[in-house]
Amino acid sequence: CGAEWEGGTIGEDGQDDVPDAWGQAKIVTLPLDVVMQLSVKKTQSVAQNGKGKKFDTYYQVIPSTEDLNAALRIENGPRYSERGRVPLFYIDGLTIPSSANEPDGDATAMTPVYFRIKDLVSEYQKQYPNTTYEEIAPKIKVRELNETFRAMIRPGAKDESVRNMVFVPIPESVEKAKECSRNYKLGEMILTK
């Protein structure tokens, strides 16, 4: 594990006088569209105090092990065993109202996809209060985040399943995003001793 820069490779052993950067690492929240753009390409980051060195930077969205295991139980195949795969959970026919009003005053029914299976189950049980998990479980389906994102942005795409899709964030992530500061610049890192 290490970072690459124009002059060579910096490894965990501290070669090239670059200190361990995790000691004062800052975690920030980013909008999903920015995260998806970052995750599909290699970028270059400049360390503020790294003497102008440029580092190849790779970004990944990493789901919880619990959600990966849930995806593997639903779709028994190699897809969710691969690194970088993020499951989205949904149930055909489950909709939520749009938060934006349409010009005619009606809200469009949106098709929600969830990052956690328990959030999907919670919404389903809110809409159908007398339903047990055992009744819901066979209806749950999974699709992959990167594939879904590409289907949404592909010009002339024919995948109708993404037309009214909405990503439902993890409630705790929304709260954490409100707490985190926005003092960051994309493509910038700080090296610390």
PDB file of N, CA and C in Angstrom, residues 126-179:
ATOM      1  N   LYS A 126     -43.172   0.840   6.739  1.00  0.00           N
ATOM      2  CA  LYS A 126     -43.897   2.095   6.968  1.00  0.00           C
ATOM      3  C   LYS A 126     -45.101   2.183   6.023  1.00  0.00           C
ATOM      4  N   GLN A 127     -44.916   1.736   4.786  1.00  0.00           N
ATOM      5  CA  GLN A 127     -46.004   1.771   3.811  1.00  0.00           C
ATOM      6  C   GLN A 127     -46.973   0.605   3.977  1.00  0.00           C
ATOM      7  N   TYR A 128     -46.472  -0.516   4.460  1.00  0.00           N
ATOM      8  CA  TYR A 128     -47.283  -1.717   4.667  1.00  0.00           C
ATOM      9  C   TYR A 128     -47.045  -2.218   6.090  1.00  0.00           C
ATOM     10  N   PRO A 129     -47.695  -1.587   7.071  1.00  0.00           N
ATOM     11  CA  PRO A 129     -47.370  -1.810   8.494  1.00  0.00           C
ATOM     12  C   PRO A 129     -47.496  -3.244   9.008  1.00  0.00           C
ATOM     13  N   ASN A 130     -48.326  -4.048   8.450  1.00  0.00           N
ATOM     14  CA  ASN A 130     -48.533  -5.397   8.984  1.00  0.00           C
ATOM     15  C   ASN A 130     -47.676  -6.444   8.285  1.00  0.00           C
ATOM     16  N   THR A 131     -46.630  -6.010   7.622  1.00  0.00           N
ATOM     17  CA  THR A 131     -45.770  -6.918   6.874  1.00  0.00           C
ATOM     18  C   THR A 131     -44.555  -7.305   7.710  1.00  0.00           C
ATOM     19  N   THR A 132     -44.241  -8.578   7.740  1.00  0.00           N
ATOM     20  CA  THR A 132     -43.064  -9.046   8.478  1.00  0.00           C
ATOM     21  C   THR A 132     -41.857  -9.103   7.550  1.00  0.00           C
ATOM     22  N   TYR A 133     -40.672  -9.161   8.131  1.00  0.00           N
ATOM     23  CA  TYR A 133     -39.458  -9.265   7.338  1.00  0.00           C
ATOM     24  C   TYR A 133     -39.481 -10.532   6.484  1.00  0.00           C
ATOM     25  N   GLU A 134     -39.994 -11.608   7.037  1.00  0.00           N
ATOM     26  CA  GLU A 134     -40.054 -12.876   6.290  1.00  0.00           C
ATOM     27  C   GLU A 134     -40.905 -12.731   5.029  1.00  0.00           C
ATOM     28  N   GLU A 135     -41.915 -11.867   5.066  1.00  0.00           N
ATOM     29  CA  GLU A 135     -42.744 -11.629   3.880  1.00  0.00           C
ATOM     30  C   GLU A 135     -42.042 -10.702   2.882  1.00  0.00           C
ATOM     31  N   ILE A 136     -41.223  -9.794   3.403  1.00  0.00           N
ATOM     32  CA  ILE A 136     -40.546  -8.822   2.554  1.00  0.00           C
ATOM     33  C   ILE A 136     -39.319  -9.416   1.868  1.00  0.00           C
ATOM     34  N   ALA A 137     -38.546 -10.204   2.593  1.00  0.00           N
ATOM     35  CA  ALA A 137     -37.250 -10.696   2.120  1.00  0.00           C
ATOM     36  C   ALA A 137     -37.262 -11.268   0.695  1.00  0.00           C
ATOM     37  N   PRO A 138     -38.233 -12.110   0.327  1.00  0.00           N
ATOM     38  CA  PRO A 138     -38.198 -12.659  -1.044  1.00  0.00           C
ATOM     39  C   PRO A 138     -38.403 -11.604  -2.133  1.00  0.00           C
ATOM     40  N   LYS A 139     -38.958 -10.446  -1.791  1.00  0.00           N
ATOM     41  CA  LYS A 139     -39.219  -9.394  -2.770  1.00  0.00           C
ATOM     42  C   LYS A 139     -38.006  -8.497  -3.007  1.00  0.00           C
ATOM     43  N   ILE A 140     -37.035  -8.530  -2.098  1.00  0.00           N
ATOM     44  CA  ILE A 140     -35.892  -7.620  -2.181  1.00  0.00           C
ATOM     45  C   ILE A 140     -34.977  -8.013  -3.334  1.00  0.00           C
ATOM     46  N   LYS A 141     -34.594  -7.009  -4.109  1.00  0.00           N
ATOM     47  CA  LYS A 141     -33.680  -7.198  -5.234  1.00  0.00           C
ATOM     48  C   LYS A 141     -32.470  -6.297  -5.026  1.00  0.00           C
ATOM     49  N   VAL A 142     -31.446  -6.536  -5.805  1.00  0.00           N
ATOM     50  CA  VAL A 142     -30.208  -5.760  -5.677  1.00  0.00           C
ATOM     51  C   VAL A 142     -29.720  -5.368  -7.062  1.00  0.00           C
ATOM     52  N   ARG A 143     -29.166  -4.181  -7.132  1.00  0.00           N
ATOM     53  CA  ARG A 143     -28.487  -3.723  -8.342  1.00  0.00           C
ATOM     54  C   ARG A 143     -27.217  -3.021  -7.908  1.00  0.00           C
ATOM     55  N   GLU A 144     -26.288  -2.813  -8.812  1.00  0.00           N
ATOM     56  CA  GLU A 144     -24.975  -2.302  -8.446  1.00  0.00           C
ATOM     57  C   GLU A 144     -24.882  -0.794  -8.709  1.00  0.00           C
ATOM     58  N   LEU A 145     -24.285  -0.057  -7.785  1.00  0.00           N
ATOM     59  CA  LEU A 145     -24.216   1.406  -7.849  1.00  0.00           C
ATOM     60  C   LEU A 145     -23.530   1.921  -9.109  1.00  0.00           C
ATOM     61  N   ASN A 146     -22.337   1.426  -9.416  1.00  0.00           N
ATOM     62  CA  ASN A 146     -21.605   1.937 -10.577  1.00  0.00           C
ATOM     63  C   ASN A 146     -22.351   1.663 -11.878  1.00  0.00           C
ATOM     64  N   GLU A 147     -22.931   0.485 -12.006  1.00  0.00           N
ATOM     65  CA  GLU A 147     -23.706   0.151 -13.203  1.00  0.00           C
ATOM     66  C   GLU A 147     -24.948   1.034 -13.307  1.00  0.00           C
ATOM     67  N   THR A 148     -25.584   1.284 -12.175  1.00  0.00           N
ATOM     68  CA  THR A 148     -26.777   2.134 -12.144  1.00  0.00           C
ATOM     69  C   THR A 148     -26.414   3.560 -12.533  1.00  0.00           C
ATOM     70  N   PHE A 149     -25.327   4.061 -11.967  1.00  0.00           N
ATOM     71  CA  PHE A 149     -24.863   5.420 -12.277  1.00  0.00           C
ATOM     72  C   PHE A 149     -24.581   5.556 -13.769  1.00  0.00           C
ATOM     73  N   ARG A 150     -23.885   4.588 -14.335  1.00  0.00           N
ATOM     74  CA  ARG A 150     -23.574   4.652 -15.769  1.00  0.00           C
ATOM     75  C   ARG A 150     -24.848   4.598 -16.622  1.00  0.00           C
ATOM     76  N   ALA A 151     -25.822   3.792 -16.200  1.00  0.00           N
ATOM     77  CA  ALA A 151     -27.090   3.720 -16.932  1.00  0.00           C
ATOM     78  C   ALA A 151     -27.827   5.060 -16.887  1.00  0.00           C
ATOM     79  N   MET A 152     -27.678   5.784 -15.788  1.00  0.00           N
ATOM     80  CA  MET A 152     -28.353   7.079 -15.644  1.00  0.00           C
ATOM     81  C   MET A 152     -27.722   8.165 -16.503  1.00  0.00           C
ATOM     82  N   ILE A 153     -26.407   8.126 -16.679  1.00  0.00           N
ATOM     83  CA  ILE A 153     -25.732   9.211 -17.398  1.00  0.00           C
ATOM     84  C   ILE A 153     -25.452   8.894 -18.861  1.00  0.00           C
ATOM     85  N   ARG A 154     -25.685   7.653 -19.278  1.00  0.00           N
ATOM     86  CA  ARG A 154     -25.403   7.248 -20.661  1.00  0.00           C
ATOM     87  C   ARG A 154     -26.330   7.999 -21.620  1.00  0.00           C
ATOM     88  N   PRO A 155     -25.747   8.737 -22.585  1.00  0.00           N
ATOM     89  CA  PRO A 155     -26.585   9.448 -23.564  1.00  0.00           C
ATOM     90  C   PRO A 155     -27.439   8.463 -24.364  1.00  0.00           C
ATOM     91  N   GLY A 156     -28.699   8.790 -24.530  1.00  0.00           N
ATOM     92  CA  GLY A 156     -29.602   7.937 -25.294  1.00  0.00           C
ATOM     93  C   GLY A 156     -29.909   6.610 -24.639  1.00  0.00           C
ATOM     94  N   ALA A 157     -29.722   6.549 -23.335  1.00  0.00           N
ATOM     95  CA  ALA A 157     -29.925   5.286 -22.608  1.00  0.00           C
ATOM     96  C   ALA A 157     -31.363   4.805 -22.741  1.00  0.00           C
ATOM     97  N   LYS A 158     -31.500   3.516 -22.804  1.00  0.00           N
ATOM     98  CA  LYS A 158     -32.823   2.915 -22.970  1.00  0.00           C
ATOM     99  C   LYS A 158     -33.310   2.218 -21.701  1.00  0.00           C
ATOM    100  N   ASP A 159     -32.530   2.269 -20.627  1.00  0.00           N
ATOM    101  CA  ASP A 159     -32.883   1.605 -19.377  1.00  0.00           C
ATOM    102  C   ASP A 159     -33.942   2.424 -18.638  1.00  0.00           C
ATOM    103  N   GLU A 160     -35.197   2.036 -18.793  1.00  0.00           N
ATOM    104  CA  GLU A 160     -36.315   2.759 -18.182  1.00  0.00           C
ATOM    105  C   GLU A 160     -36.350   2.618 -16.666  1.00  0.00           C
ATOM    106  N   SER A 161     -35.661   1.617 -16.123  1.00  0.00           N
ATOM    107  CA  SER A 161     -35.711   1.389 -14.677  1.00  0.00           C
ATOM    108  C   SER A 161     -35.030   2.505 -13.890  1.00  0.00           C
ATOM    109  N   VAL A 162     -34.190   3.306 -14.537  1.00  0.00           N
ATOM    110  CA  VAL A 162     -33.507   4.389 -13.825  1.00  0.00           C
ATOM    111  C   VAL A 162     -34.170   5.754 -14.012  1.00  0.00           C
ATOM    112  N   ARG A 163     -35.226   5.810 -14.798  1.00  0.00           N
ATOM    113  CA  ARG A 163     -35.853   7.095 -15.128  1.00  0.00           C
ATOM    114  C   ARG A 163     -36.282   7.870 -13.883  1.00  0.00           C
ATOM    115  N   ASN A 164     -37.012   7.286 -12.986  1.00  0.00           N
ATOM    116  CA  ASN A 164     -37.506   7.969 -11.788  1.00  0.00           C
ATOM    117  C   ASN A 164     -36.841   7.435 -10.526  1.00  0.00           C
ATOM    118  N   MET A 165     -35.621   6.976 -10.666  1.00  0.00           N
ATOM    119  CA  MET A 165     -34.913   6.397  -9.524  1.00  0.00           C
ATOM    120  C   MET A 165     -34.352   7.504  -8.643  1.00  0.00           C
ATOM    121  N   VAL A 166     -34.378   7.237  -7.334  1.00  0.00           N
ATOM    122  CA  VAL A 166     -33.785   8.162  -6.373  1.00  0.00           C
ATOM    123  C   VAL A 166     -32.950   7.351  -5.381  1.00  0.00           C
ATOM    124  N   PHE A 167     -31.738   7.842  -5.097  1.00  0.00           N
ATOM    125  CA  PHE A 167     -30.870   7.208  -4.113  1.00  0.00           C
ATOM    126  C   PHE A 167     -31.282   7.721  -2.739  1.00  0.00           C
ATOM    127  N   VAL A 168     -31.606   6.822  -1.840  1.00  0.00           N
ATOM    128  CA  VAL A 168     -31.999   7.208  -0.484  1.00  0.00           C
ATOM    129  C   VAL A 168     -30.771   7.057   0.408  1.00  0.00           C
ATOM    130  N   PRO A 169     -30.298   8.162   0.951  1.00  0.00           N
ATOM    131  CA  PRO A 169     -29.080   8.083   1.767  1.00  0.00           C
ATOM    132  C   PRO A 169     -29.325   7.398   3.103  1.00  0.00           C
ATOM    133  N   ILE A 170     -28.269   6.914   3.684  1.00  0.00           N
ATOM    134  CA  ILE A 170     -28.319   6.329   5.021  1.00  0.00           C
ATOM    135  C   ILE A 170     -28.588   7.474   6.002  1.00  0.00           C
ATOM    136  N   PRO A 171     -29.617   7.371   6.836  1.00  0.00           N
ATOM    137  CA  PRO A 171     -29.958   8.485   7.737  1.00  0.00           C
ATOM    138  C   PRO A 171     -28.783   8.986   8.580  1.00  0.00           C
ATOM    139  N   GLU A 172     -27.964   8.079   9.086  1.00  0.00           N
ATOM    140  CA  GLU A 172     -26.811   8.498   9.885  1.00  0.00           C
ATOM    141  C   GLU A 172     -25.796   9.271   9.043  1.00  0.00           C
ATOM    142  N   SER A 173     -25.704   8.943   7.763  1.00  0.00           N
ATOM    143  CA  SER A 173     -24.790   9.659   6.876  1.00  0.00           C
ATOM    144  C   SER A 173     -25.264  11.087   6.648  1.00  0.00           C
ATOM    145  N   VAL A 174     -26.564  11.269   6.569  1.00  0.00           N
ATOM    146  CA  VAL A 174     -27.117  12.611   6.406  1.00  0.00           C
ATOM    147  C   VAL A 174     -26.774  13.455   7.636  1.00  0.00           C
ATOM    148  N   GLU A 175     -26.937  12.874   8.815  1.00  0.00           N
ATOM    149  CA  GLU A 175     -26.602  13.587  10.057  1.00  0.00           C
ATOM    150  C   GLU A 175     -25.114  13.903  10.123  1.00  0.00           C
ATOM    151  N   LYS A 176     -24.289  12.940   9.734  1.00  0.00           N
ATOM    152  CA  LYS A 176     -22.840  13.148   9.764  1.00  0.00           C
ATOM    153  C   LYS A 176     -22.434  14.235   8.775  1.00  0.00           C
ATOM    154  N   ALA A 177     -23.079  14.274   7.634  1.00  0.00           N
ATOM    155  CA  ALA A 177     -22.772  15.296   6.637  1.00  0.00           C
ATOM    156  C   ALA A 177     -23.064  16.686   7.176  1.00  0.00           C
ATOM    157  N   LYS A 178     -24.097  16.812   7.970  1.00  0.00           N
ATOM    158  CA  LYS A 178     -24.433  18.112   8.560  1.00  0.00           C
ATOM    159  C   LYS A 178     -23.389  18.539   9.586  1.00  0.00           C
ATOM    160  N   GLU A 179     -22.761  17.560  10.254  1.00  0.00           N
ATOM    161  CA  GLU A 179     -21.759  17.853  11.283  1.00  0.00           C
ATOM    162  C   GLU A 179     -20.389  18.169  10.702  1.00  0.00           C
TER     163      GLU A 179
END
